[in-house]
Short mmCIF file of C-alpha atoms in Angstrom, two decimals:
data_model
loop_
_atom_site.label_atom_id
_atom_site.label_comp_id
_atom_site.label_asym_id
_atom_site.label_seq_id
_atom_site.Cartn_x
_atom_site.Cartn_y
_atom_site.Cartn_z
CA MET P 1 -94.42 -34.78 -93.90
CA GLY P 2 -92.63 -33.14 -91.27
CA ARG P 3 -91.11 -29.72 -92.01
CA ARG P 4 -88.50 -27.54 -90.47
CA SER P 5 -89.73 -24.28 -88.55
CA GLY P 6 -89.05 -20.94 -89.93
CA GLY P 7 -91.81 -20.33 -92.44
CA THR P 8 -95.34 -18.76 -92.15
CA GLU P 9 -98.18 -20.37 -89.96
CA THR P 10 -101.30 -20.57 -91.83
CA ASP P 11 -104.27 -22.51 -90.05
CA GLY P 12 -101.80 -24.15 -87.79
CA GLN P 13 -99.56 -25.60 -90.47
CA ARG P 14 -96.47 -24.00 -91.91
CA ARG P 15 -96.32 -22.68 -95.39
CA SER P 16 -93.74 -24.22 -97.39
CA THR P 17 -90.76 -21.98 -98.31
CA VAL P 18 -88.33 -21.81 -101.36
CA SER P 19 -85.74 -23.90 -99.26
CA ASP P 20 -88.56 -26.72 -98.82
CA VAL P 21 -88.91 -26.82 -102.59
CA ALA P 22 -85.14 -26.78 -103.11
CA ARG P 23 -84.51 -29.74 -100.94
CA ARG P 24 -87.40 -31.72 -102.49
CA ALA P 25 -86.18 -31.10 -105.82
CA GLY P 26 -82.54 -31.56 -105.10
CA VAL P 27 -81.67 -28.00 -106.19
CA SER P 28 -80.39 -24.79 -104.95
CA THR P 29 -82.82 -22.03 -104.01
CA ALA P 30 -81.61 -19.83 -106.55
CA THR P 31 -82.50 -22.43 -109.18
CA VAL P 32 -86.00 -22.73 -107.86
CA SER P 33 -86.18 -18.77 -108.02
CA ARG P 34 -85.16 -19.11 -111.74
CA VAL P 35 -87.95 -21.62 -112.40
CA LEU P 36 -90.64 -19.33 -110.75
CA ASN P 37 -89.49 -16.09 -112.32
CA ARG P 38 -88.51 -17.57 -115.73
CA ASN P 39 -85.69 -15.26 -116.02
CA TYR P 40 -82.76 -17.54 -116.55
CA PRO P 41 -82.22 -20.65 -118.60
CA VAL P 42 -83.01 -23.80 -116.72
CA ALA P 43 -82.61 -27.44 -118.21
CA ALA P 44 -85.92 -28.89 -119.00
CA ALA P 45 -85.41 -31.80 -116.55
CA THR P 46 -84.52 -29.74 -113.81
CA ARG P 47 -87.49 -27.25 -114.29
CA GLU P 48 -89.86 -30.45 -114.30
CA ARG P 49 -88.28 -31.59 -111.15
CA VAL P 50 -88.73 -28.13 -109.39
CA GLU P 51 -92.26 -27.80 -110.66
CA LYS P 52 -93.26 -31.36 -109.34
CA ALA P 53 -91.83 -30.26 -105.99
CA ILE P 54 -93.85 -27.16 -106.00
CA ARG P 55 -97.09 -28.92 -106.75
CA GLU P 56 -96.52 -31.69 -104.00
CA LEU P 57 -95.61 -29.07 -101.43
CA GLY P 58 -98.34 -26.66 -102.19
CA TYR P 59 -95.71 -23.85 -102.50
CA VAL P 60 -97.11 -20.41 -102.79
CA VAL P 61 -95.12 -17.75 -104.27
CA ASN P 62 -94.33 -14.76 -101.97
CA ALA P 63 -95.28 -11.86 -103.88
CA HIS P 64 -92.74 -9.65 -102.00
CA ALA P 65 -89.86 -11.91 -102.86
CA ARG P 66 -91.11 -12.15 -106.39
CA ALA P 67 -91.14 -8.15 -106.54
CA LEU P 68 -87.59 -8.06 -105.37
CA ALA P 69 -86.53 -10.77 -107.63
CA GLY P 70 -87.45 -8.68 -110.60
CA MET P 71 -85.46 -5.81 -109.77
CA SER P 72 -81.87 -5.37 -111.39
CA GLY P 73 -78.94 -6.77 -109.95
CA ARG P 74 -75.99 -5.45 -108.20
CA THR P 75 -77.38 -5.86 -104.72
CA VAL P 76 -76.08 -5.93 -101.13
CA GLY P 77 -78.19 -7.30 -98.48
CA ILE P 78 -77.52 -6.41 -94.85
CA ILE P 79 -79.42 -8.02 -91.84
CA VAL P 80 -79.40 -6.26 -88.51
CA ASN P 81 -81.21 -6.74 -85.21
CA ASP P 82 -82.63 -3.13 -85.18
CA VAL P 83 -81.88 -0.01 -87.17
CA VAL P 84 -82.75 2.21 -84.40
CA ASP P 85 -79.90 0.86 -82.20
CA PRO P 86 -76.82 3.07 -83.15
CA PHE P 87 -74.43 0.03 -83.15
CA TYR P 88 -76.27 -1.41 -86.19
CA ALA P 89 -77.13 1.83 -87.75
CA TYR P 90 -73.52 2.93 -88.10
CA ILE P 91 -72.59 -0.43 -89.62
CA ALA P 92 -75.43 -0.16 -91.90
CA ARG P 93 -74.23 3.42 -93.09
CA GLY P 94 -70.85 2.03 -93.75
CA VAL P 95 -72.45 -1.01 -95.92
CA GLU P 96 -74.71 1.48 -97.78
CA ARG P 97 -71.92 3.90 -98.52
CA GLU P 98 -69.35 1.36 -99.80
CA ALA P 99 -72.15 -0.47 -101.78
CA SER P 100 -73.15 2.79 -103.46
CA ARG P 101 -69.65 3.14 -104.61
CA GLY P 102 -70.02 0.23 -106.71
CA ASP P 103 -73.56 1.39 -107.91
CA ARG P 104 -75.24 -1.33 -105.92
CA LEU P 105 -78.43 -1.15 -104.00
CA CYS P 106 -78.28 -1.80 -100.36
CA LEU P 107 -81.29 -3.67 -98.72
CA VAL P 108 -81.59 -3.56 -94.93
CA CYS P 109 -83.57 -6.29 -93.10
CA CYS P 110 -84.38 -6.08 -89.41
CA THR P 111 -84.65 -9.45 -87.41
CA GLN P 112 -85.79 -7.95 -83.98
CA GLY P 113 -83.42 -10.61 -82.50
CA ASP P 114 -85.39 -13.56 -83.99
CA PRO P 115 -82.96 -16.23 -85.50
CA GLN P 116 -85.56 -17.70 -87.79
CA ARG P 117 -86.38 -14.18 -89.31
CA GLU P 118 -82.62 -13.88 -90.05
CA LEU P 119 -82.53 -17.31 -91.89
CA ALA P 120 -85.70 -16.18 -93.87
CA PHE P 121 -83.93 -12.93 -94.75
CA VAL P 122 -80.85 -14.83 -95.92
CA GLU P 123 -83.16 -16.89 -98.23
CA LEU P 124 -84.87 -13.66 -99.55
CA MET P 125 -81.41 -11.95 -100.33
CA HIS P 126 -80.54 -15.33 -102.02
CA GLU P 127 -83.70 -15.07 -104.18
CA ARG P 128 -82.73 -11.65 -104.86
CA ARG P 129 -79.52 -12.81 -106.10
CA ALA P 130 -77.49 -10.38 -103.87
CA ASP P 131 -73.86 -10.07 -104.67
CA ALA P 132 -73.31 -10.25 -100.91
CA VAL P 133 -75.44 -10.96 -97.86
CA ILE P 134 -73.99 -9.42 -94.55
CA VAL P 135 -75.18 -10.56 -91.00
CA VAL P 136 -74.37 -8.22 -88.40
CA GLY P 137 -73.83 -8.63 -84.64
CA GLY P 138 -73.36 -11.42 -82.05
CA SER P 139 -75.03 -14.84 -82.33
CA VAL P 140 -76.31 -17.24 -79.67
CA ALA P 141 -74.77 -20.66 -79.93
CA ASP P 142 -77.45 -22.98 -81.35
CA ARG P 143 -76.18 -25.96 -83.31
CA ALA P 144 -79.49 -26.27 -85.54
CA TYR P 145 -79.23 -22.45 -86.24
CA THR P 146 -75.63 -22.74 -87.11
CA ALA P 147 -76.00 -25.73 -89.38
CA GLU P 148 -78.94 -24.12 -91.25
CA LEU P 149 -76.93 -20.76 -91.64
CA ALA P 150 -74.05 -22.69 -92.89
CA ARG P 151 -76.07 -24.61 -95.54
CA ARG P 152 -77.50 -21.27 -96.70
CA ALA P 153 -73.81 -19.90 -96.89
CA ARG P 154 -72.99 -22.84 -99.19
CA GLU P 155 -76.01 -22.23 -101.40
CA LEU P 156 -74.84 -18.52 -101.67
CA ASP P 157 -71.36 -19.57 -102.58
CA ALA P 158 -72.68 -21.99 -105.25
CA ASP P 159 -74.41 -19.26 -106.83
CA GLY P 160 -71.56 -16.71 -106.74
CA SER P 161 -72.51 -14.80 -103.84
CA LYS P 162 -70.95 -14.56 -100.36
CA LEU P 163 -72.40 -14.62 -96.89
CA VAL P 164 -70.33 -12.06 -94.76
CA LEU P 165 -70.25 -12.39 -90.84
CA CYS P 166 -69.72 -9.00 -89.13
CA GLY P 167 -68.81 -8.98 -85.73
CA ARG P 168 -69.83 -12.60 -85.09
CA PRO P 169 -68.07 -15.93 -84.62
CA PRO P 170 -67.31 -18.18 -87.86
CA LEU P 171 -69.59 -21.04 -88.86
CA GLY P 172 -66.80 -23.63 -89.22
CA GLU P 173 -63.62 -24.06 -91.15
CA ARG P 174 -65.17 -25.68 -94.27
CA VAL P 175 -68.01 -23.16 -94.43
CA PRO P 176 -67.68 -20.70 -97.25
CA THR P 177 -67.83 -17.22 -95.50
CA VAL P 178 -65.79 -14.20 -95.15
CA SER P 179 -65.61 -12.29 -91.80
CA VAL P 180 -65.15 -8.75 -90.43
CA GLU P 181 -64.30 -8.92 -86.91
CA TYR P 182 -63.21 -6.33 -84.27
CA ASP P 183 -61.07 -6.80 -81.11
CA ASN P 184 -64.18 -7.14 -78.85
CA GLU P 185 -62.17 -9.02 -75.98
CA GLY P 186 -59.12 -6.86 -76.31
CA GLY P 187 -61.38 -3.70 -75.80
CA ALA P 188 -62.96 -5.10 -72.75
CA PHE P 189 -59.69 -6.07 -71.16
CA ALA P 190 -58.17 -2.60 -71.89
CA LEU P 191 -61.10 -0.76 -70.32
CA THR P 192 -61.24 -3.16 -67.29
CA ASP P 193 -57.64 -2.56 -66.71
CA HIS P 194 -58.04 1.19 -66.96
CA LEU P 195 -60.23 1.01 -63.98
CA LEU P 196 -58.16 -1.28 -62.24
CA THR P 197 -55.22 1.25 -62.66
CA GLN P 198 -57.49 4.05 -61.04
CA GLY P 199 -57.73 1.79 -57.82
CA HIS P 200 -61.01 0.05 -58.62
CA GLU P 201 -61.34 -3.62 -57.73
CA ARG P 202 -65.19 -3.95 -57.20
CA ILE P 203 -66.19 -3.34 -60.90
CA LEU P 204 -69.78 -4.08 -61.85
CA TYR P 205 -70.29 -5.61 -65.29
CA LEU P 206 -73.69 -4.50 -66.40
CA GLY P 207 -75.69 -5.58 -69.62
CA GLY P 208 -75.42 -7.78 -72.57
CA PRO P 209 -77.65 -10.76 -73.38
CA PRO P 210 -76.52 -14.01 -71.70
CA GLY P 211 -75.46 -16.53 -74.38
CA LEU P 212 -74.73 -13.83 -76.94
CA SER P 213 -71.25 -14.07 -78.55
CA THR P 214 -70.77 -10.37 -77.96
CA THR P 215 -71.42 -10.63 -74.32
CA ARG P 216 -69.44 -13.59 -73.98
CA ASP P 217 -66.28 -11.82 -75.44
CA ARG P 218 -66.54 -8.78 -73.26
CA LEU P 219 -67.11 -10.70 -70.21
CA ALA P 220 -63.95 -12.82 -71.20
CA GLY P 221 -61.94 -9.62 -71.63
CA TYR P 222 -63.32 -8.32 -68.27
CA ARG P 223 -62.39 -11.51 -66.45
CA ARG P 224 -58.93 -11.64 -67.90
CA ALA P 225 -58.07 -8.11 -66.65
CA LEU P 226 -59.23 -9.04 -63.20
CA GLU P 227 -57.31 -12.41 -63.07
CA LEU P 228 -54.05 -10.90 -64.34
CA ARG P 229 -54.22 -8.30 -61.32
CA GLY P 230 -54.98 -11.13 -58.94
CA ILE P 231 -58.65 -10.32 -58.39
CA GLU P 232 -61.14 -13.04 -58.11
CA PRO P 233 -64.08 -12.48 -60.30
CA ASP P 234 -67.41 -12.08 -58.05
CA PRO P 235 -70.51 -13.73 -59.72
CA GLN P 236 -72.49 -11.02 -57.96
CA LEU P 237 -70.75 -8.33 -59.87
CA GLU P 238 -71.70 -9.97 -63.26
CA GLN P 239 -75.03 -8.57 -64.27
CA PRO P 240 -76.05 -9.48 -67.95
CA GLY P 241 -79.25 -8.46 -69.52
CA ALA P 242 -80.47 -6.46 -72.28
CA PHE P 243 -78.54 -4.01 -74.37
CA SER P 244 -80.88 -1.33 -73.69
CA ARG P 245 -81.25 1.97 -71.56
CA ALA P 246 -84.28 0.71 -69.60
CA PHE P 247 -82.29 -2.39 -68.47
CA GLY P 248 -79.27 -0.33 -67.44
CA SER P 249 -81.61 1.87 -65.28
CA ARG P 250 -83.74 -0.66 -63.73
CA ARG P 251 -81.12 -3.16 -62.77
CA MET P 252 -78.99 -0.43 -61.47
CA ALA P 253 -81.57 0.77 -59.19
CA GLU P 254 -82.28 -2.62 -58.01
CA LEU P 255 -78.52 -3.29 -57.09
CA LEU P 256 -78.35 -0.10 -55.32
CA ALA P 257 -81.48 -0.95 -53.26
CA GLN P 258 -79.70 -4.44 -52.62
CA LYS P 259 -76.57 -2.57 -51.31
CA VAL P 260 -74.29 -4.57 -53.68
CA ARG P 261 -70.81 -3.17 -53.15
CA PHE P 262 -68.87 -1.74 -56.32
CA THR P 263 -66.82 1.37 -56.95
CA ALA P 264 -67.05 1.43 -60.83
CA VAL P 265 -69.48 0.19 -63.57
CA PHE P 266 -68.48 -1.39 -66.83
CA ALA P 267 -71.78 -0.97 -68.71
CA ALA P 268 -71.98 -3.61 -71.65
CA ASN P 269 -72.54 -0.62 -74.15
CA ASP P 270 -72.84 2.89 -74.13
CA ILE P 271 -76.89 2.81 -74.05
CA VAL P 272 -76.86 0.73 -70.99
CA ALA P 273 -74.45 3.16 -69.31
CA ALA P 274 -76.90 6.06 -70.07
CA GLY P 275 -79.56 4.10 -68.19
CA ALA P 276 -77.32 3.20 -65.26
CA ALA P 277 -76.12 6.83 -65.02
CA GLN P 278 -79.89 7.83 -64.71
CA ALA P 279 -80.27 5.41 -61.85
CA LEU P 280 -77.17 6.78 -60.18
CA GLU P 281 -78.21 10.22 -60.47
CA GLU P 282 -81.78 9.47 -59.10
CA ALA P 283 -80.04 7.60 -56.10
CA GLY P 284 -78.10 10.77 -55.28
CA LEU P 285 -74.87 9.42 -56.42
CA ARG P 286 -72.28 11.37 -58.64
CA VAL P 287 -70.33 10.28 -61.55
CA PRO P 288 -67.38 9.86 -61.30
CA GLN P 289 -66.89 11.17 -57.74
CA ASP P 290 -68.93 8.50 -56.10
CA ILE P 291 -69.07 5.91 -58.84
CA SER P 292 -66.97 5.59 -62.01
CA LEU P 293 -68.79 4.56 -65.13
CA VAL P 294 -67.58 3.35 -68.53
CA GLY P 295 -69.29 2.00 -71.60
CA TYR P 296 -68.50 0.35 -74.91
CA ASP P 297 -69.05 1.19 -78.66
CA ASP P 298 -68.39 4.97 -78.56
CA VAL P 299 -71.79 5.96 -80.09
CA PRO P 300 -72.91 9.43 -79.89
CA VAL P 301 -74.56 9.16 -76.61
CA ALA P 302 -71.25 8.82 -75.19
CA GLN P 303 -70.22 12.42 -75.81
CA GLU P 304 -73.69 13.67 -75.07
CA MET P 305 -73.85 12.38 -71.53
CA ARG P 306 -72.55 14.54 -68.54
CA PRO P 307 -70.07 13.85 -67.59
CA ARG P 308 -68.67 12.57 -71.06
CA LEU P 309 -68.26 8.82 -71.18
CA THR P 310 -65.05 6.96 -71.05
CA THR P 311 -65.83 4.04 -73.55
CA VAL P 312 -64.42 1.72 -76.16
CA HIS P 313 -64.37 3.07 -79.59
CA VAL P 314 -65.54 0.52 -82.22
CA PRO P 315 -64.98 1.38 -85.79
CA LEU P 316 -68.62 0.68 -86.63
CA GLU P 317 -68.85 2.44 -90.16
CA GLU P 318 -65.43 0.97 -91.16
CA LEU P 319 -66.75 -2.56 -90.23
CA GLY P 320 -69.55 -1.94 -92.66
CA ARG P 321 -67.29 -0.60 -95.53
CA GLN P 322 -64.94 -3.68 -94.91
CA ALA P 323 -67.76 -5.91 -94.98
CA VAL P 324 -68.49 -5.05 -98.59
CA ARG P 325 -65.05 -4.87 -99.55
CA ILE P 326 -64.04 -8.40 -98.42
CA ALA P 327 -66.96 -9.81 -100.24
CA LEU P 328 -66.69 -7.97 -103.55
CA GLY P 329 -63.24 -6.51 -103.68
CA ASP P 330 -62.42 -2.92 -104.42
CA GLU P 331 -62.04 -1.36 -107.84
CA ASP P 332 -59.14 0.51 -106.32
CA ALA P 333 -56.53 -2.15 -105.93
CA ASP P 334 -54.23 0.17 -103.95
CA ALA P 335 -56.85 0.81 -101.27
CA TRP P 336 -57.80 -2.72 -100.64
CA ARG P 337 -56.07 -6.03 -100.72
CA GLU P 338 -58.08 -9.28 -99.96
CA THR P 339 -56.63 -11.35 -97.14
CA ALA P 340 -55.65 -14.92 -97.66
CA THR P 341 -57.84 -16.07 -94.77
CA GLY P 342 -61.06 -14.23 -95.71
CA VAL P 343 -60.98 -12.49 -92.30
CA VAL P 344 -60.55 -8.81 -91.53
CA ARG P 345 -59.74 -7.82 -88.10
CA LEU P 346 -60.21 -4.25 -87.10
CA GLY P 347 -58.69 -2.74 -83.73
CA THR P 348 -60.61 -1.08 -80.85
CA HIS P 349 -59.10 1.46 -78.47
CA ILE P 350 -60.17 3.35 -75.13
CA VAL P 351 -61.56 6.91 -75.37
CA VAL P 352 -60.74 8.36 -72.06
CA ARG P 353 -63.28 11.35 -71.14
CA ASP P 354 -64.82 12.40 -67.77
CA SER P 355 -66.60 9.49 -66.10
CA VAL P 356 -63.64 7.84 -64.30
CA ALA P 357 -61.92 9.02 -61.12
CA PRO P 358 -59.42 7.35 -58.97
CA ARG P 359 -61.05 5.30 -56.21
CA ARG P 360 -61.60 7.21 -52.91
CA PRO P 361 -61.93 4.60 -50.14
CA ARG P 362 -63.33 7.11 -47.63
CA ARG P 363 -66.06 8.64 -49.82
CA GLY P 364 -66.70 5.83 -52.54
CA ARG P 365 -68.71 2.84 -52.15
CA LYS P 366 -66.49 0.08 -50.36
#
């Protein structure tokens, strides 16, 4: 029979997963886990149906998942792209600290940007009976992926858990999730407008994977600020790419070699800004005397750079804390009140430092 992607390949054929067994038996993945682990009462007819599906599919128990399932309850799972990236690391710290306040274990999973790994980790956390599963960061618009994540959100909800969307778009009105957002577009608008008030009209937007919701929102804020000032966005000045220092350095060097005209750079995050600053320095250009430079997120590198980087502050650790609170509530009722919509939205603001100067037509890049 045909099977969906997302499992482990063995001898050219994908290994069956708990989700496959659940679909065959017509039960939730949690019910399959209970049958496998024999740690929760399951009706005899249901158990027989699950065991039949296991035999038919040739399902092999994942030893790691079973080990996790044997641990005590009160767990929060957080799924991030990479813990080395400070954006994810600070959110993860907020999740861990808030989880520990409620004596919960925090399990961190890294996807390395692979949506199928993300789905697999959501399933693993469901098997683990996590109280909440928090997925962090932007997502790429893909109907099949969105539908699969929505299905797993419903399964979590049916078993008393919650899927929390942290800094990413909703899955649909009828999908049982809760969300923690930040004013991504508003921050980009304010930062672009700050550059415009300093006389910069040729503003290069650098970095951010194309198609990612985070990039889409930041570009939307950038474009809106230009349009409100009567400036037509120039496609040549929109240069998406990785959220990495290597991309910022490499692409900036290429644009300088191509003699693309700009007087300021809006780097999609602070890490990209650090790479861009390196390329500008190597080209003999000074920040901010020759080129103004700004970033986004306000991670530690922004203050470590010289000159210190003007950026948008995102309350990363608080995003993590609120993700736990909105899913599980807070024992201190005065400190937290659940919203009617299941959505918490945090603000962003500009942190003005030393990397922006007024445009000087005679000395800057025209």
